[in-house]
PDB file of C-alpha atoms in Angstrom:
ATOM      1  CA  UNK A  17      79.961-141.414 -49.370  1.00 54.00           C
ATOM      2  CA  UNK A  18      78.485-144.327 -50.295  1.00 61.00           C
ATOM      3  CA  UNK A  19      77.947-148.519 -49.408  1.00 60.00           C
ATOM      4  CA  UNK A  20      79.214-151.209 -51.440  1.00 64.00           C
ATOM      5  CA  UNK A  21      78.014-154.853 -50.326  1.00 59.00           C
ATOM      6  CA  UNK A  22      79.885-157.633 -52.240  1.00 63.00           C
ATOM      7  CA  UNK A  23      78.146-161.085 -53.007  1.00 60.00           C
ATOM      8  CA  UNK A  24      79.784-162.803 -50.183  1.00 62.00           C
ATOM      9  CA  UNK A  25      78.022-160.775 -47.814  1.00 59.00           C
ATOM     10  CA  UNK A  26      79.721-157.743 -45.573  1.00 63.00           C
ATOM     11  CA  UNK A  27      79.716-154.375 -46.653  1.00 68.00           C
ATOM     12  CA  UNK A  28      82.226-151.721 -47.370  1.00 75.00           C
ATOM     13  CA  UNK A  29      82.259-147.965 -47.337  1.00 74.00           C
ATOM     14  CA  UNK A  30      83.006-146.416 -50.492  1.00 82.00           C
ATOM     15  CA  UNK A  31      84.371-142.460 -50.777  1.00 81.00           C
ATOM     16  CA  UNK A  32      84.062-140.068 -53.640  1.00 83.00           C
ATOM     17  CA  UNK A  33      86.129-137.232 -54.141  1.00 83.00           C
ATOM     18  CA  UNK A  34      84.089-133.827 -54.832  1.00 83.00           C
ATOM     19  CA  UNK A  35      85.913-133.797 -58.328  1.00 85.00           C
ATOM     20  CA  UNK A  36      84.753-137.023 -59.144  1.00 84.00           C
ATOM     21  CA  UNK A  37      81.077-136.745 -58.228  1.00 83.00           C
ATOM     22  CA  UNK A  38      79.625-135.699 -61.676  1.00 83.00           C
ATOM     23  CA  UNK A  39      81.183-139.172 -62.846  1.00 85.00           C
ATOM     24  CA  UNK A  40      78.873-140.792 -60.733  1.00 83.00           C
ATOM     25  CA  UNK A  41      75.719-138.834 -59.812  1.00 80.00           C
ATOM     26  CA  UNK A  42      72.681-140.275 -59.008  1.00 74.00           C
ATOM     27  CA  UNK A  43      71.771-140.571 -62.495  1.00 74.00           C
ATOM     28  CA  UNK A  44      74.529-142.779 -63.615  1.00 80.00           C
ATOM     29  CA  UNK A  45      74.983-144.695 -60.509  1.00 84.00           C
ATOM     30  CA  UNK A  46      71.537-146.354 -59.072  1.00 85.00           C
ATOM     31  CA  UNK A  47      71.067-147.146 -55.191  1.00 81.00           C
ATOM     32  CA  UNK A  48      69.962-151.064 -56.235  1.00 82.00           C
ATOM     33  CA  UNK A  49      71.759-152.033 -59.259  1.00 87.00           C
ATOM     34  CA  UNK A  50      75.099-154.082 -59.587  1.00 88.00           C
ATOM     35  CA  UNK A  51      78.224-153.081 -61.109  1.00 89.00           C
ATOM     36  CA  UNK A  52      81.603-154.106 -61.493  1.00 89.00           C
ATOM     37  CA  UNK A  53      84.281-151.623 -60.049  1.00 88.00           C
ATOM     38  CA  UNK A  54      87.707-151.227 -61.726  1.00 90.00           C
ATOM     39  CA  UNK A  55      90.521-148.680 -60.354  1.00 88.00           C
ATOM     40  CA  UNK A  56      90.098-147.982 -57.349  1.00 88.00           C
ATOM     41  CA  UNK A  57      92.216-147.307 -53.862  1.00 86.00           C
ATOM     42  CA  UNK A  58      91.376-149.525 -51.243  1.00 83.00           C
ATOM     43  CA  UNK A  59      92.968-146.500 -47.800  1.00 77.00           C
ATOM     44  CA  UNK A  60      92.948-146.796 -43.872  1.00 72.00           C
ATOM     45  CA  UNK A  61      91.967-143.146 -43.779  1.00 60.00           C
ATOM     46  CA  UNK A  62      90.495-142.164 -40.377  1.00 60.00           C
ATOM     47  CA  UNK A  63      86.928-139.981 -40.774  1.00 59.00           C
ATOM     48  CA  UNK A  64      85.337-139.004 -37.794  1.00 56.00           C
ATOM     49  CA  UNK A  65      82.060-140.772 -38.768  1.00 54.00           C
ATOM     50  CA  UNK A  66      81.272-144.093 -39.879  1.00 57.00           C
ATOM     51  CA  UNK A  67      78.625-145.711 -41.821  1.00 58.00           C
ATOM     52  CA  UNK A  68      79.870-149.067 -40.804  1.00 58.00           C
ATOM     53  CA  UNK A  69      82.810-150.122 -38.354  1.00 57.00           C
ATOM     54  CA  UNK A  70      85.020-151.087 -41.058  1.00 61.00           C
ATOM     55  CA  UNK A  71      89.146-150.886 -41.537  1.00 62.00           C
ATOM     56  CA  UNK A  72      89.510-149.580 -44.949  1.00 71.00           C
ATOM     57  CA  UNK A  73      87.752-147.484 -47.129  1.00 80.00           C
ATOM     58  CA  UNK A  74      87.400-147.517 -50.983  1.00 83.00           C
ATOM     59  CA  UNK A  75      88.239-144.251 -52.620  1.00 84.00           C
ATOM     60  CA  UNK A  76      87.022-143.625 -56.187  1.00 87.00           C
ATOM     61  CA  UNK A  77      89.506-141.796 -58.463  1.00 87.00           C
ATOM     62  CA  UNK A  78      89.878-140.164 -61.855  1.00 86.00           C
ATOM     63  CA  UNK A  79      90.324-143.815 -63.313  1.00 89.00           C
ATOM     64  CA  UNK A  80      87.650-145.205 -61.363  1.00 90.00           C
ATOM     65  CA  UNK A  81      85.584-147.107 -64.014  1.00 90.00           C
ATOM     66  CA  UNK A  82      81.801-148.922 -63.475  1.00 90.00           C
ATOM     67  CA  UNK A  83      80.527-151.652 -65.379  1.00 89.00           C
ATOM     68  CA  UNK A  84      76.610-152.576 -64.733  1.00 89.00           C
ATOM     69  CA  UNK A  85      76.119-155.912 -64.411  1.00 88.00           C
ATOM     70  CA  UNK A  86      72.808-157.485 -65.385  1.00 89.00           C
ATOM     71  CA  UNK A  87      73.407-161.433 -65.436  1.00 88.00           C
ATOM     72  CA  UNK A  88      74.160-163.952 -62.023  1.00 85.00           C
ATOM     73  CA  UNK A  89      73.089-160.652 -59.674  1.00 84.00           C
ATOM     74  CA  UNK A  90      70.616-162.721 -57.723  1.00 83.00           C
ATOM     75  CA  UNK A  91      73.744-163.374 -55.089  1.00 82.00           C
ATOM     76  CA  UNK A  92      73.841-159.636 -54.122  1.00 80.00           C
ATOM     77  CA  UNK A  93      71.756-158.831 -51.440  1.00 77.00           C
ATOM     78  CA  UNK A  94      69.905-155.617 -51.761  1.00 80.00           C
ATOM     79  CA  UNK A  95      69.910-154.285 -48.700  1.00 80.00           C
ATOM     80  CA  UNK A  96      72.649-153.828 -45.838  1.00 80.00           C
ATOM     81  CA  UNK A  97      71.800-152.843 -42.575  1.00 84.00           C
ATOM     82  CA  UNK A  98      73.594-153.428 -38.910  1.00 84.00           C
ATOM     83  CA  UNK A  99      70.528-152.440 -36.640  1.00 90.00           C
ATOM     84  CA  UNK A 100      71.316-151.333 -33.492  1.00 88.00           C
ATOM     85  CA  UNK A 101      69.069-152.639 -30.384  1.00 86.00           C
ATOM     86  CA  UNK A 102      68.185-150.763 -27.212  1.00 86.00           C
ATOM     87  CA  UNK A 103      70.613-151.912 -25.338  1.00 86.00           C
ATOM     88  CA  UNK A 104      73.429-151.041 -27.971  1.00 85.00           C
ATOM     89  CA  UNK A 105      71.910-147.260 -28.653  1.00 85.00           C
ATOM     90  CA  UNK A 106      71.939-146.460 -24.733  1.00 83.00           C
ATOM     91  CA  UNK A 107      75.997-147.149 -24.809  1.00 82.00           C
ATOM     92  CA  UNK A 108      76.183-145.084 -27.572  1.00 78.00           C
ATOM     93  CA  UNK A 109      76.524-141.045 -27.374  1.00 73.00           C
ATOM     94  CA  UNK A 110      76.606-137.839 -30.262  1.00 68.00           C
ATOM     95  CA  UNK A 111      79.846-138.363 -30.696  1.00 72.00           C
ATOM     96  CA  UNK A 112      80.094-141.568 -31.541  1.00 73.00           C
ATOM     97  CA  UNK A 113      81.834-142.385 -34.347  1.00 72.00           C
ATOM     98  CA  UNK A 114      79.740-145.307 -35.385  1.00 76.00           C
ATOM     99  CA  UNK A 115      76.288-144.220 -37.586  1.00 83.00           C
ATOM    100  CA  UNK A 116      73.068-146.019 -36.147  1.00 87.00           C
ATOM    101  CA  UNK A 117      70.597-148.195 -37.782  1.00 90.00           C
ATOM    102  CA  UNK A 118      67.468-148.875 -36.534  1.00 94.00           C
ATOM    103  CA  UNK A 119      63.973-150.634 -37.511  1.00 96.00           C
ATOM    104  CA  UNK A 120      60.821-150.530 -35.954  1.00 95.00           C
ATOM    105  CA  UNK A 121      56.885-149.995 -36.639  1.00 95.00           C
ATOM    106  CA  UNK A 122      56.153-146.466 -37.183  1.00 95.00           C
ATOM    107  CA  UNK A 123      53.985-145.058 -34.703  1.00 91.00           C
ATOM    108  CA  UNK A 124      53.416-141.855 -34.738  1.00 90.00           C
ATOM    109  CA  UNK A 125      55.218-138.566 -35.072  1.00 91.00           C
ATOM    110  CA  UNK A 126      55.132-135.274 -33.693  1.00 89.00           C
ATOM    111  CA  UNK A 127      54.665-131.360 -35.098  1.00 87.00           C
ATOM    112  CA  UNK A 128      57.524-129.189 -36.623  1.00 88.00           C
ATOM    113  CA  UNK A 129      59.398-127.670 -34.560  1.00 89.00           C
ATOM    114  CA  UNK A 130      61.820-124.601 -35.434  1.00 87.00           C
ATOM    115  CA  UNK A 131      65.556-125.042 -34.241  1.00 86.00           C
ATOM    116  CA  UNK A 132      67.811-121.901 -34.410  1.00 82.00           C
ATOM    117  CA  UNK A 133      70.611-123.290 -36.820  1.00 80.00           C
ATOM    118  CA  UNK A 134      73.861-120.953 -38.071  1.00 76.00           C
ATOM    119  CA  UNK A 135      74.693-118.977 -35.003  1.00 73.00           C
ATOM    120  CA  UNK A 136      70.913-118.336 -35.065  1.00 70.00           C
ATOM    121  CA  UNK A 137      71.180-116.712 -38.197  1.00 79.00           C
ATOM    122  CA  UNK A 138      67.964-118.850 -39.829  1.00 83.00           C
ATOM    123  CA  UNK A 139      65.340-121.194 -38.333  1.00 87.00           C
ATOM    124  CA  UNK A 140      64.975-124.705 -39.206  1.00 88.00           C
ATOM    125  CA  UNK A 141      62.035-127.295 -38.620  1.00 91.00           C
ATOM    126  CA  UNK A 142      62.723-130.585 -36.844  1.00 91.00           C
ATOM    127  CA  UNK A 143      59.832-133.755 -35.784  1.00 92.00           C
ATOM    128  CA  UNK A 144      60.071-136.472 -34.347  1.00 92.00           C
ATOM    129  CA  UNK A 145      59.139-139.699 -35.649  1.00 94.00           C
ATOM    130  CA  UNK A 146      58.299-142.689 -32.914  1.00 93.00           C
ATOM    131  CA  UNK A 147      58.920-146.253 -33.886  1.00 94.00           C
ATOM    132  CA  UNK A 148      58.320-149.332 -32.119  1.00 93.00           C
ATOM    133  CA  UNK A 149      60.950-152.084 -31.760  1.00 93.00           C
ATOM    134  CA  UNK A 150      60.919-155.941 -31.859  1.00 93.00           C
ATOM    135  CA  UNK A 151      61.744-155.592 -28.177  1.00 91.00           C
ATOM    136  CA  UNK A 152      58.213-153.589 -27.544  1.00 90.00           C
ATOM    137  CA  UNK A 153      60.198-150.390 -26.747  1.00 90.00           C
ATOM    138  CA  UNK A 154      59.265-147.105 -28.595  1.00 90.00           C
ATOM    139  CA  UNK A 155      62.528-145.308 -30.045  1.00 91.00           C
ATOM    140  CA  UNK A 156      62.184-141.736 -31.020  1.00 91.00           C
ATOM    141  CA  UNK A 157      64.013-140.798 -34.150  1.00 92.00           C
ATOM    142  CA  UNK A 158      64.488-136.531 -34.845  1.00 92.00           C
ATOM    143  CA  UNK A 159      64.425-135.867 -38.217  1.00 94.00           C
ATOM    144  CA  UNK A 160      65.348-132.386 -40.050  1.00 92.00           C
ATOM    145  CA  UNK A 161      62.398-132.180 -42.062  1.00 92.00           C
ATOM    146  CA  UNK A 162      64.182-131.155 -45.195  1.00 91.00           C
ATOM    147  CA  UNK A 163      65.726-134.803 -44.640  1.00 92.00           C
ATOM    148  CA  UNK A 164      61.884-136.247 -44.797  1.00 92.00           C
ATOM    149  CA  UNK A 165      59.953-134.036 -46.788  1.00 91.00           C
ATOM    150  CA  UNK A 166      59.622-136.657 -49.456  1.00 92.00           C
ATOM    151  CA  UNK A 167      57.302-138.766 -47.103  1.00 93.00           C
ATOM    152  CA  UNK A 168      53.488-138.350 -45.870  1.00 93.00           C
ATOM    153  CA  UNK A 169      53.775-138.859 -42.559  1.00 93.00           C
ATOM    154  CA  UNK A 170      49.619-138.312 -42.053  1.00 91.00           C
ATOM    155  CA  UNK A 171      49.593-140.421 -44.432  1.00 92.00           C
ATOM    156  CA  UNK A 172      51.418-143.577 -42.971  1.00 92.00           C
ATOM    157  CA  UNK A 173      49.801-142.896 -39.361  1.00 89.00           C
ATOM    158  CA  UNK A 174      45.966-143.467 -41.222  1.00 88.00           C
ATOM    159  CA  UNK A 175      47.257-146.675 -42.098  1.00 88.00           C
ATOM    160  CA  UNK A 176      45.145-149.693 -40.546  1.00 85.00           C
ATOM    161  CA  UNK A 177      48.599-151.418 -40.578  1.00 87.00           C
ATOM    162  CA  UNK A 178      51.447-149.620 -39.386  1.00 91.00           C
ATOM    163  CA  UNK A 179      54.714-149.268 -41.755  1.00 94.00           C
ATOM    164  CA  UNK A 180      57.824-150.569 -40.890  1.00 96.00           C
ATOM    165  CA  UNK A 181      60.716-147.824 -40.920  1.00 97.00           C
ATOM    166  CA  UNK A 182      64.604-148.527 -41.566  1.00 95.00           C
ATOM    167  CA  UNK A 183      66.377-145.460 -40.653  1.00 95.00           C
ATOM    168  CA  UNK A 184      69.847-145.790 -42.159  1.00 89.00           C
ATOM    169  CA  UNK A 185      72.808-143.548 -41.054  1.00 85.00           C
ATOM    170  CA  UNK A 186      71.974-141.643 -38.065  1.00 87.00           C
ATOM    171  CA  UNK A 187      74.592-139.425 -35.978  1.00 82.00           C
ATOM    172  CA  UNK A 188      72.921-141.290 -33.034  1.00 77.00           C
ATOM    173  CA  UNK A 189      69.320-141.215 -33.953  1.00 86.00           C
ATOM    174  CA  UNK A 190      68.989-137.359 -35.540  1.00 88.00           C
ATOM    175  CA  UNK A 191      69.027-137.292 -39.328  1.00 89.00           C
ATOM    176  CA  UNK A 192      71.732-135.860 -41.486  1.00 86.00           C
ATOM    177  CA  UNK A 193      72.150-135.517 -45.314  1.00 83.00           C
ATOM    178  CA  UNK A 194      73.334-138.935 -45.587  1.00 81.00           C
ATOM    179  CA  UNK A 195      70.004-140.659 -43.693  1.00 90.00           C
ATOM    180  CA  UNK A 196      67.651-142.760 -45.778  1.00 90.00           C
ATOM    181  CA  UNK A 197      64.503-143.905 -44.759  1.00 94.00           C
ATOM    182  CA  UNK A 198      63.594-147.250 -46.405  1.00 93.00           C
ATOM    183  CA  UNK A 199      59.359-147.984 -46.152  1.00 95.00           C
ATOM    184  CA  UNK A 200      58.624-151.747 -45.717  1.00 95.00           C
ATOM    185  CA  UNK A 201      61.386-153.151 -47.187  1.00 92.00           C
ATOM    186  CA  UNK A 202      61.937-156.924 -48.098  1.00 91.00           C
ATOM    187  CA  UNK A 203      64.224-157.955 -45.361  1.00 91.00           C
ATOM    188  CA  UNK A 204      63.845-160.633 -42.773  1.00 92.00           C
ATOM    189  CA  UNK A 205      63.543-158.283 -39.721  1.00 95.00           C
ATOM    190  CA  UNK A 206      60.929-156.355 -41.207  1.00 95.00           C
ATOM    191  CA  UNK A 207      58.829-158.896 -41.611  1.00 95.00           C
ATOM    192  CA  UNK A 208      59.330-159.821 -38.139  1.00 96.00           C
ATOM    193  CA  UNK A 209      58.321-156.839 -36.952  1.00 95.00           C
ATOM    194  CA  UNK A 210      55.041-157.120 -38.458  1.00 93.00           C
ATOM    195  CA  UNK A 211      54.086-160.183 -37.886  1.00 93.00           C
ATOM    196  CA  UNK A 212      54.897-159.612 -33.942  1.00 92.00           C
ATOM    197  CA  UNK A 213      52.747-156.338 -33.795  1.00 90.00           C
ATOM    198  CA  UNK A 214      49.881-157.249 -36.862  1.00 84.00           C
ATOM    199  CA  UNK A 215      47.385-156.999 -34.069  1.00 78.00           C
ATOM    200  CA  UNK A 216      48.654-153.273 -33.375  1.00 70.00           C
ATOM    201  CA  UNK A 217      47.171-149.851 -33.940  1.00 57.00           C
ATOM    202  CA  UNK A 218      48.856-147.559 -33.031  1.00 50.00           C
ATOM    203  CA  UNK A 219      47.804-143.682 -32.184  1.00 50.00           C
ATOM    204  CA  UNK A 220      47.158-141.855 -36.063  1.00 44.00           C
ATOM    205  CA  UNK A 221      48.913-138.858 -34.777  1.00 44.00           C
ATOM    206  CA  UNK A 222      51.468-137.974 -31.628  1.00 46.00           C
ATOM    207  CA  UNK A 223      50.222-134.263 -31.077  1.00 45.00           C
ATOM    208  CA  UNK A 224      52.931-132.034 -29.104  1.00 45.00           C
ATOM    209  CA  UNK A 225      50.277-129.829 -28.411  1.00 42.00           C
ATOM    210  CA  UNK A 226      48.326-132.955 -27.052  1.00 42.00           C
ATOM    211  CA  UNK A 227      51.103-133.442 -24.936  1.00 45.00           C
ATOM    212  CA  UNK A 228      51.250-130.351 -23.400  1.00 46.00           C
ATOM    213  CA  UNK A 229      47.772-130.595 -22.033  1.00 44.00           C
ATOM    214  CA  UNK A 230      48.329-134.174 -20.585  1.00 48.00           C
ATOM    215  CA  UNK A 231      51.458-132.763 -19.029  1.00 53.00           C
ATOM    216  CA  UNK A 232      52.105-132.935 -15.600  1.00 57.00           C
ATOM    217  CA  UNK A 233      54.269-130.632 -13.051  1.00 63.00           C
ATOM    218  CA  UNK A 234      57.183-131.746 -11.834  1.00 63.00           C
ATOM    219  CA  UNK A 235      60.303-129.835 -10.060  1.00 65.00           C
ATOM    220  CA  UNK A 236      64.033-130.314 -11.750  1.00 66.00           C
ATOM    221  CA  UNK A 237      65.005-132.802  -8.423  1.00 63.00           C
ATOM    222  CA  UNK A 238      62.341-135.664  -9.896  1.00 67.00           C
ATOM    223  CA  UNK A 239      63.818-134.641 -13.219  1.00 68.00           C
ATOM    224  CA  UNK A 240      67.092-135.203 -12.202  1.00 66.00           C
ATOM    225  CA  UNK A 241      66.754-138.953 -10.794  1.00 64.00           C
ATOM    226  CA  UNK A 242      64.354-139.979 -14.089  1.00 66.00           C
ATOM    227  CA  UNK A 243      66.160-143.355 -15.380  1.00 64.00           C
ATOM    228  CA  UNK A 244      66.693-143.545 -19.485  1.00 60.00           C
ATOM    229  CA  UNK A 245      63.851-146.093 -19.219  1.00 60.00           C
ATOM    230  CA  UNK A 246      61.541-143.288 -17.917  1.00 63.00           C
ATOM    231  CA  UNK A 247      62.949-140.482 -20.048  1.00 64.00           C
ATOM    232  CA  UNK A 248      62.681-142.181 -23.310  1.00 58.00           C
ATOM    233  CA  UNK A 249      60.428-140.456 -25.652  1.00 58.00           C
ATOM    234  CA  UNK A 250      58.969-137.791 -22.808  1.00 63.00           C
ATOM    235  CA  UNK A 251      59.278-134.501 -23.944  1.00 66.00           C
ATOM    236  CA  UNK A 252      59.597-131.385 -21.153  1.00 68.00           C
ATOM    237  CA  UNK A 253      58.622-127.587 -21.298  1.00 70.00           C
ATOM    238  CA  UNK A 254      61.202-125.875 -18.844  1.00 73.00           C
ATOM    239  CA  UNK A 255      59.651-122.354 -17.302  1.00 76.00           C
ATOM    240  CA  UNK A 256      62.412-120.303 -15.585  1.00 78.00           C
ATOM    241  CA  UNK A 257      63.207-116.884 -14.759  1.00 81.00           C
ATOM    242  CA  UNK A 258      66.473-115.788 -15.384  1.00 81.00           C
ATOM    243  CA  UNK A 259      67.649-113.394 -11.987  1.00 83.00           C
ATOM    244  CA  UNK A 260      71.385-113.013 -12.960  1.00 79.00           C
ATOM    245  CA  UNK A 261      74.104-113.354 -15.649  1.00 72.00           C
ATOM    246  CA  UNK A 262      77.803-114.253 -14.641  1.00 68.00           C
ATOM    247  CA  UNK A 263      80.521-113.667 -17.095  1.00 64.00           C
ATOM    248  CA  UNK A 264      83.280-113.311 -14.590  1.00 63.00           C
ATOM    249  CA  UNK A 265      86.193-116.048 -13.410  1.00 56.00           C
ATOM    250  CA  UNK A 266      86.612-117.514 -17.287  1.00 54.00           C
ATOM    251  CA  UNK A 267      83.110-118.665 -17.433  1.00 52.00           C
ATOM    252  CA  UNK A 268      83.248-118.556 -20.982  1.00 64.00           C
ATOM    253  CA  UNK A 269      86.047-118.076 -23.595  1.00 71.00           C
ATOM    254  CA  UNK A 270      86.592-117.582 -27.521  1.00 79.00           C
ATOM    255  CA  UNK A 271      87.205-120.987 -29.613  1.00 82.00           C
ATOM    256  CA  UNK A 272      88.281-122.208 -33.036  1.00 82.00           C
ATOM    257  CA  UNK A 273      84.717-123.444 -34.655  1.00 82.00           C
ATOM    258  CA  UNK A 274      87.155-126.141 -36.014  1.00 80.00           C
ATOM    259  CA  UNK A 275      89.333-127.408 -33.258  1.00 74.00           C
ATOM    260  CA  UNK A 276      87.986-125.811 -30.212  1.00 73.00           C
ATOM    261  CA  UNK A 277      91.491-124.338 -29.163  1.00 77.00           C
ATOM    262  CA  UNK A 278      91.122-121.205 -27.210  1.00 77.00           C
ATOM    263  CA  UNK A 279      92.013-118.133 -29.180  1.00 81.00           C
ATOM    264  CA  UNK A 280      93.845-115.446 -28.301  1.00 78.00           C
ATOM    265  CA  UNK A 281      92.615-112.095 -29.916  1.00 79.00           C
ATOM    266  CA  UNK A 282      94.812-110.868 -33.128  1.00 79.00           C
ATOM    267  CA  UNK A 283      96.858-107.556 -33.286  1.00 77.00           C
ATOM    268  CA  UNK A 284      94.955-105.850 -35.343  1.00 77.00           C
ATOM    269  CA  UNK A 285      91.602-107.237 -34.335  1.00 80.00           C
ATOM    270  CA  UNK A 286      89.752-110.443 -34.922  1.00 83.00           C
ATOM    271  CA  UNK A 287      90.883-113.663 -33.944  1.00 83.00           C
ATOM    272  CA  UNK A 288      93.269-116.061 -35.688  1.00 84.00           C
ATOM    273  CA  UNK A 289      93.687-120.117 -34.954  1.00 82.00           C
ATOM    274  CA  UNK A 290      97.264-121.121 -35.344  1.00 79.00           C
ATOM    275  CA  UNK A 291      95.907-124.004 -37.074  1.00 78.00           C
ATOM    276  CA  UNK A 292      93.285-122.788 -39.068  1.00 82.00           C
ATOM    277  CA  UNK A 293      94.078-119.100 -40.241  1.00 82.00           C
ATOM    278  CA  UNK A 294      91.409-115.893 -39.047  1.00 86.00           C
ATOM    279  CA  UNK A 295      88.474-117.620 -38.087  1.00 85.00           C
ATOM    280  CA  UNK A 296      85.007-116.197 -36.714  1.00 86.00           C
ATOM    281  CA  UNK A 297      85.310-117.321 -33.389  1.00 84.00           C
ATOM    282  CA  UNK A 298      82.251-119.233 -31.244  1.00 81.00           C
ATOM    283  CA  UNK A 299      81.818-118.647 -27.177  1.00 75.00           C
ATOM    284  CA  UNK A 300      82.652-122.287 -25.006  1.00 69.00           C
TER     285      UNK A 300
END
């Protein structure tokens, strides 16, 4: 998936096949550079996600041709971005099918932390990255670090002057494979930014351990009435004992990892989804 922005401003989200990618690989095709697209499909094909909220959709085909362009390119901006504000990202939820932009002054970030991913069948690390907004608000962005490994985080917090972050294509602020991370780019708001907070220094580092000393007790009743003004950016360490396991009454039940239909089991064994075939099935 990728995003095409024309010279008269706009954007539009452009699809490639899997058969067609190794016509247009990252060394052929170069985030920054202008070219002239011939054969194409212009589809209203539903996708569950959404770089932009846009109507159609550009498929690339096998006659898909591109033609750099090196003359009269001034016109096309480089960048594209529909930042989202605080008020916008507190309407918005996981599932919503809408990516999110966001800018602010980095801040600080946290340490690794590992996530059971695959059914817990390996362990992957996760931080969190803290960046301040033109509102004054501090937005915490949770990036795989496979997704970030390319940048020195110690390095940007040492910084006298902070770093502005764009964080492009977010399933509501948590990275995925398609999330960039652009570093003081040329754009109006980024400049903005830093002129607003040049005054600022900000913490070097956001220690979790840190955090965990500072911490305070509280009982789940105070948790429970926090507003999303309060919560944002707290972290909490829950200590519980578990005294009893109920499986009875349907508390849980096998699903499709797919659909999320119920599934009966198989004769024979397993499970089957009418829709999708034998299926490993997950608990709900």
């Amino acid at each position: 998936m990728a995003l095409a922005v024309p010279d008269k401003g706009g954007s539009i989200k452009v699809v490639i096949p899997h058969d067609c990618m190794h016509r247009f690989s990252s060394d052929k095709v170069v985030e920054g550079k202008v070219y002239k697209i011939l054969h194409f499909e212009v589809l209203d094909r539903k996708k569950k996600y959404k770089s932009i909220p846009a109507e159609f959709t550009i498929y690339f085909n096998s006659s898909t041709k591109l033609i750099e362009l090196t003359e009269g390119i001034n016109k096309y901006p480089r960048y594209f971005f529909r930042f989202a504000d605080m008020i916008e990202i507190r309407e918005r939820s996981e599932k919503d099918p809408v990516f999110t932009n966001v800018i602010g002054m980095f801040v600080g970030y946290g340490e690794p932390i590992a996530i059971s991913v695959d059914s817990g069948m390996r362990m992957s690390d996760k931080v969190d990255v803290n960046l301040r907004l033109l509102s004054d608000e501090i937005l915490r962005v949770s990036f795989w670090v496979s997704h970030i490994s390319h940048l020195n985080l110690a390095e940007f917090a040492a910084m006298p002057q902070k770093p502005i972050f764009v964080v492009a294509e977010t399933k509501f602020l948590s990275s995925l494979s398609a999330t960039k991370v652009y570093v003081n780019p040329d754009i109006p708001e980024a400049e903005e930014i830093r002129h607003r907070f040049k005054n600022y220094l900000a913490p070097e580092h956001t220690s979790q351990s840190l955090a965990s000393t500072n911490a305070k007790d509280a009982v789940i009743l105070e948790l429970l009435y926090l507003t999303l003004e309060k919560a944002q950016g707290q972290k909490f360490r829950v200590e519980a004992e578990v005294t009893e396991v109920d499986t009875t009454n349907g508390r849980y039940y096998e699903s499709c990892p797919d659909c999320h239909l119920k599934l009966p089991p198989a004769k024979g064994g397993g499970y089957s989804c009418i829709q999708h075939g034998p299926v490993t099935p997950k608990l709900v």
